[in-house]
């Protein structure tokens, strides 16, 4: 199982940690309380496969982690779950890539939690010896999702243009703006760079 990841000094004091079966009540309360907030951006299965219970989802997460195909973290602030961030579709070999997804509780927007979580996760996935040592992380955003576009820009992701009919969202194949974080762009760390930007803006 991946270890806990903490934001560096100067960033909002969040941590990322693997979800467990013990988080069922808290995760469900946060996720479903934010359903109206999140549903416009939520991807789905065009084949309408069967749903999954929380415990089955956690078991699937553990298998994905063991196989190295994906990882999901809770975003935690003051010991409370305030969102979720993941890397899916992990490829190794010549690609060494993955796709980042994230959401934050509407009650906590505007505090820098999402860009900090993306930066911390990118540092772990791209440069940490304990991480998967990927080369590229992609962020795909619906063009009208201004908040998520701002997150990608704040962490310094490269804008790569539009991907046509990239993902199935609310019953349609939708175009997405594509961004990428590359290992050679990490420098001293995406999170440290973000914390320096915070400090200069204060």
mmCIF file of C-alpha atoms in Angstrom:
data_model
loop_
_atom_site.group_PDB
_atom_site.id
_atom_site.type_symbol
_atom_site.label_atom_id
_atom_site.label_comp_id
_atom_site.label_asym_id
_atom_site.label_seq_id
_atom_site.Cartn_x
_atom_site.Cartn_y
_atom_site.Cartn_z
ATOM 1 C CA UNK A 1 0.000 0.000 0.000
ATOM 2 C CA UNK A 2 1.329 3.521 -0.767
ATOM 3 C CA UNK A 3 2.464 5.524 2.242
ATOM 4 C CA UNK A 4 1.069 8.826 3.490
ATOM 5 C CA UNK A 5 2.232 11.970 1.686
ATOM 6 C CA UNK A 6 2.414 15.348 3.416
ATOM 7 C CA UNK A 7 2.434 18.789 1.831
ATOM 8 C CA UNK A 8 5.712 20.678 2.387
ATOM 9 C CA UNK A 9 5.969 23.763 4.576
ATOM 10 C CA UNK A 10 4.425 26.793 2.910
ATOM 11 C CA UNK A 11 1.614 24.810 1.279
ATOM 12 C CA UNK A 12 -1.868 24.278 2.740
ATOM 13 C CA UNK A 13 -1.365 21.635 5.488
ATOM 14 C CA UNK A 14 -2.997 18.654 3.820
ATOM 15 C CA UNK A 15 -1.909 15.048 3.612
ATOM 16 C CA UNK A 16 -2.711 12.284 1.165
ATOM 17 C CA UNK A 17 -3.335 8.803 2.490
ATOM 18 C CA UNK A 18 -4.767 5.554 1.135
ATOM 19 C CA UNK A 19 -8.468 5.024 1.773
ATOM 20 C CA UNK A 20 -9.472 2.014 3.910
ATOM 21 C CA UNK A 21 -12.668 0.152 4.752
ATOM 22 C CA UNK A 22 -12.776 2.115 8.026
ATOM 23 C CA UNK A 23 -13.327 5.317 6.022
ATOM 24 C CA UNK A 24 -16.662 4.118 4.641
ATOM 25 C CA UNK A 25 -19.009 6.364 6.657
ATOM 26 C CA UNK A 26 -16.899 9.505 6.377
ATOM 27 C CA UNK A 27 -16.098 9.074 2.668
ATOM 28 C CA UNK A 28 -19.734 8.370 1.789
ATOM 29 C CA UNK A 29 -20.945 11.399 3.766
ATOM 30 C CA UNK A 30 -18.478 13.753 2.022
ATOM 31 C CA UNK A 31 -18.926 12.293 -1.447
ATOM 32 C CA UNK A 32 -22.726 12.225 -1.481
ATOM 33 C CA UNK A 33 -23.082 15.596 0.232
ATOM 34 C CA UNK A 34 -21.110 16.969 -2.728
ATOM 35 C CA UNK A 35 -23.013 15.080 -5.400
ATOM 36 C CA UNK A 36 -24.615 18.182 -6.972
ATOM 37 C CA UNK A 37 -21.239 19.951 -6.910
ATOM 38 C CA UNK A 38 -19.360 17.069 -8.558
ATOM 39 C CA UNK A 39 -21.897 15.489 -10.910
ATOM 40 C CA UNK A 40 -21.398 17.938 -13.855
ATOM 41 C CA UNK A 41 -17.789 16.712 -14.186
ATOM 42 C CA UNK A 42 -18.164 13.045 -13.305
ATOM 43 C CA UNK A 43 -17.116 10.452 -15.857
ATOM 44 C CA UNK A 44 -19.063 7.230 -16.258
ATOM 45 C CA UNK A 45 -19.091 3.831 -17.908
ATOM 46 C CA UNK A 46 -20.676 3.914 -21.381
ATOM 47 C CA UNK A 47 -21.305 0.166 -21.066
ATOM 48 C CA UNK A 48 -23.294 0.746 -17.837
ATOM 49 C CA UNK A 49 -21.562 -1.998 -15.891
ATOM 50 C CA UNK A 50 -22.736 -3.053 -12.414
ATOM 51 C CA UNK A 51 -22.199 -0.744 -9.472
ATOM 52 C CA UNK A 52 -19.775 -1.490 -6.663
ATOM 53 C CA UNK A 53 -20.140 -1.286 -2.885
ATOM 54 C CA UNK A 54 -17.637 0.796 -0.918
ATOM 55 C CA UNK A 55 -15.917 -2.310 0.487
ATOM 56 C CA UNK A 56 -15.695 -3.895 -2.971
ATOM 57 C CA UNK A 57 -14.234 -0.634 -4.278
ATOM 58 C CA UNK A 58 -11.564 -0.659 -1.542
ATOM 59 C CA UNK A 59 -10.721 -4.291 -2.363
ATOM 60 C CA UNK A 60 -10.393 -3.275 -6.032
ATOM 61 C CA UNK A 61 -8.102 -0.422 -4.963
ATOM 62 C CA UNK A 62 -5.804 -2.817 -3.096
ATOM 63 C CA UNK A 63 -5.595 -5.079 -6.166
ATOM 64 C CA UNK A 64 -4.838 -2.068 -8.391
ATOM 65 C CA UNK A 65 -2.084 -0.936 -6.020
ATOM 66 C CA UNK A 66 -0.547 -4.403 -5.936
ATOM 67 C CA UNK A 67 -0.689 -4.637 -9.730
ATOM 68 C CA UNK A 68 0.711 -1.102 -10.076
ATOM 69 C CA UNK A 69 -2.182 -0.084 -12.328
ATOM 70 C CA UNK A 70 -3.676 2.666 -10.168
ATOM 71 C CA UNK A 71 -3.751 4.355 -6.764
ATOM 72 C CA UNK A 72 -6.339 6.442 -4.901
ATOM 73 C CA UNK A 73 -5.672 8.738 -1.930
ATOM 74 C CA UNK A 74 -7.965 10.616 0.421
ATOM 75 C CA UNK A 75 -7.108 14.315 0.695
ATOM 76 C CA UNK A 76 -7.145 14.991 4.427
ATOM 77 C CA UNK A 77 -7.144 18.291 6.330
ATOM 78 C CA UNK A 78 -7.157 18.432 10.125
ATOM 79 C CA UNK A 79 -7.844 14.667 10.177
ATOM 80 C CA UNK A 80 -10.972 15.031 8.024
ATOM 81 C CA UNK A 81 -11.479 13.776 4.472
ATOM 82 C CA UNK A 82 -11.935 16.824 2.230
ATOM 83 C CA UNK A 83 -11.474 15.216 -1.169
ATOM 84 C CA UNK A 84 -9.865 12.509 -3.232
ATOM 85 C CA UNK A 85 -7.044 12.237 -5.764
ATOM 86 C CA UNK A 86 -5.985 9.323 -7.935
ATOM 87 C CA UNK A 87 -3.679 8.101 -10.656
ATOM 88 C CA UNK A 88 -5.275 5.655 -13.077
ATOM 89 C CA UNK A 89 -4.449 4.020 -16.393
ATOM 90 C CA UNK A 90 -0.826 3.570 -15.305
ATOM 91 C CA UNK A 91 1.433 2.258 -18.059
ATOM 92 C CA UNK A 92 5.035 1.121 -17.662
ATOM 93 C CA UNK A 93 7.609 0.089 -20.263
ATOM 94 C CA UNK A 94 8.307 2.769 -22.875
ATOM 95 C CA UNK A 95 5.380 4.958 -21.701
ATOM 96 C CA UNK A 96 5.599 5.184 -17.872
ATOM 97 C CA UNK A 97 2.495 7.365 -17.688
ATOM 98 C CA UNK A 98 -0.737 7.787 -15.771
ATOM 99 C CA UNK A 99 -3.855 9.971 -15.575
ATOM 100 C CA UNK A 100 -4.652 12.144 -12.531
ATOM 101 C CA UNK A 101 -8.205 12.690 -11.281
ATOM 102 C CA UNK A 102 -9.248 14.748 -8.246
ATOM 103 C CA UNK A 103 -12.133 16.385 -6.417
ATOM 104 C CA UNK A 104 -12.454 18.577 -3.326
ATOM 105 C CA UNK A 105 -15.381 19.143 -0.960
ATOM 106 C CA UNK A 106 -17.203 22.330 -2.005
ATOM 107 C CA UNK A 107 -16.895 23.608 1.588
ATOM 108 C CA UNK A 108 -13.100 23.767 1.185
ATOM 109 C CA UNK A 109 -12.674 25.240 -2.289
ATOM 110 C CA UNK A 110 -10.449 28.284 -2.666
ATOM 111 C CA UNK A 111 -7.906 27.130 -0.061
ATOM 112 C CA UNK A 112 -5.395 25.671 -2.499
ATOM 113 C CA UNK A 113 -6.080 22.063 -1.531
ATOM 114 C CA UNK A 114 -6.494 20.719 -5.083
ATOM 115 C CA UNK A 115 -3.297 22.190 -6.612
ATOM 116 C CA UNK A 116 -1.340 21.187 -3.512
ATOM 117 C CA UNK A 117 -2.670 17.622 -3.709
ATOM 118 C CA UNK A 118 -1.801 17.396 -7.424
ATOM 119 C CA UNK A 119 1.713 18.746 -6.810
ATOM 120 C CA UNK A 120 2.379 16.403 -3.868
ATOM 121 C CA UNK A 121 1.073 13.410 -5.813
ATOM 122 C CA UNK A 122 3.130 14.338 -8.884
ATOM 123 C CA UNK A 123 6.324 14.577 -6.824
ATOM 124 C CA UNK A 124 5.675 11.111 -5.388
ATOM 125 C CA UNK A 125 4.725 9.507 -8.699
ATOM 126 C CA UNK A 126 7.450 11.084 -10.840
ATOM 127 C CA UNK A 127 10.499 11.509 -8.600
ATOM 128 C CA UNK A 128 10.135 9.660 -5.269
ATOM 129 C CA UNK A 129 12.084 6.401 -5.069
ATOM 130 C CA UNK A 130 9.104 4.933 -3.159
ATOM 131 C CA UNK A 131 6.682 5.882 -5.951
ATOM 132 C CA UNK A 132 6.079 4.291 -9.357
ATOM 133 C CA UNK A 133 8.749 6.516 -11.028
ATOM 134 C CA UNK A 134 6.531 7.500 -13.931
ATOM 135 C CA UNK A 135 7.673 9.918 -16.621
ATOM 136 C CA UNK A 136 4.362 11.614 -17.466
ATOM 137 C CA UNK A 137 1.111 12.421 -15.680
ATOM 138 C CA UNK A 138 -1.863 13.654 -17.659
ATOM 139 C CA UNK A 139 -4.699 15.864 -16.428
ATOM 140 C CA UNK A 140 -7.818 15.954 -18.632
ATOM 141 C CA UNK A 141 -10.331 18.735 -17.949
ATOM 142 C CA UNK A 142 -13.689 19.631 -19.472
ATOM 143 C CA UNK A 143 -13.251 23.024 -21.199
ATOM 144 C CA UNK A 144 -15.946 24.691 -19.078
ATOM 145 C CA UNK A 145 -14.503 23.463 -15.755
ATOM 146 C CA UNK A 146 -12.722 26.709 -14.904
ATOM 147 C CA UNK A 147 -11.680 25.651 -11.401
ATOM 148 C CA UNK A 148 -10.005 22.473 -12.594
ATOM 149 C CA UNK A 149 -8.308 24.323 -15.449
ATOM 150 C CA UNK A 150 -6.906 26.730 -12.851
ATOM 151 C CA UNK A 151 -5.528 23.797 -10.836
ATOM 152 C CA UNK A 152 -3.620 22.450 -13.851
ATOM 153 C CA UNK A 153 -2.179 25.886 -14.580
ATOM 154 C CA UNK A 154 -1.189 26.560 -10.951
ATOM 155 C CA UNK A 155 0.912 23.394 -10.737
ATOM 156 C CA UNK A 156 2.707 24.290 -13.962
ATOM 157 C CA UNK A 157 1.260 21.524 -16.146
ATOM 158 C CA UNK A 158 1.970 21.806 -19.877
ATOM 159 C CA UNK A 159 -1.125 22.542 -21.951
ATOM 160 C CA UNK A 160 -1.217 20.114 -24.879
ATOM 161 C CA UNK A 161 -4.496 21.055 -26.539
ATOM 162 C CA UNK A 162 -7.900 19.435 -27.001
ATOM 163 C CA UNK A 163 -8.465 15.687 -26.992
ATOM 164 C CA UNK A 164 -11.570 14.986 -29.067
ATOM 165 C CA UNK A 165 -14.286 12.828 -27.485
ATOM 166 C CA UNK A 166 -11.774 11.826 -24.818
ATOM 167 C CA UNK A 167 -13.988 10.732 -21.938
ATOM 168 C CA UNK A 168 -17.579 9.667 -21.302
ATOM 169 C CA UNK A 169 -19.241 12.270 -19.041
ATOM 170 C CA UNK A 170 -22.951 12.410 -18.198
ATOM 171 C CA UNK A 171 -24.045 10.339 -21.154
ATOM 172 C CA UNK A 172 -21.791 11.872 -23.809
ATOM 173 C CA UNK A 173 -18.265 11.464 -25.177
ATOM 174 C CA UNK A 174 -16.782 14.870 -24.354
ATOM 175 C CA UNK A 175 -13.774 16.817 -25.595
ATOM 176 C CA UNK A 176 -11.209 17.567 -22.862
ATOM 177 C CA UNK A 177 -8.368 20.025 -22.463
ATOM 178 C CA UNK A 178 -5.192 17.991 -21.985
ATOM 179 C CA UNK A 179 -2.328 18.938 -19.638
ATOM 180 C CA UNK A 180 0.818 17.027 -18.701
ATOM 181 C CA UNK A 181 3.318 17.007 -15.853
ATOM 182 C CA UNK A 182 6.701 15.557 -16.864
ATOM 183 C CA UNK A 183 9.450 14.181 -14.640
ATOM 184 C CA UNK A 184 12.061 16.479 -16.192
ATOM 185 C CA UNK A 185 9.921 19.505 -15.247
ATOM 186 C CA UNK A 186 9.864 18.610 -11.539
ATOM 187 C CA UNK A 187 13.077 20.438 -10.626
ATOM 188 C CA UNK A 188 13.179 20.814 -6.842
ATOM 189 C CA UNK A 189 9.608 19.527 -6.702
ATOM 190 C CA UNK A 190 6.198 20.675 -7.952
ATOM 191 C CA UNK A 191 4.971 21.139 -4.367
ATOM 192 C CA UNK A 192 7.988 23.215 -3.326
ATOM 193 C CA UNK A 193 7.583 25.390 -6.401
ATOM 194 C CA UNK A 194 3.915 25.859 -5.502
ATOM 195 C CA UNK A 195 4.786 26.790 -1.915
ATOM 196 C CA UNK A 196 7.305 29.377 -3.189
ATOM 197 C CA UNK A 197 4.578 30.859 -5.383
ATOM 198 C CA UNK A 198 2.265 31.046 -2.337
ATOM 199 C CA UNK A 199 4.970 32.809 -0.345
ATOM 200 C CA UNK A 200 5.596 35.397 -3.095
ATOM 201 C CA UNK A 201 1.863 36.165 -3.363
ATOM 202 C CA UNK A 202 1.468 36.880 0.349
#
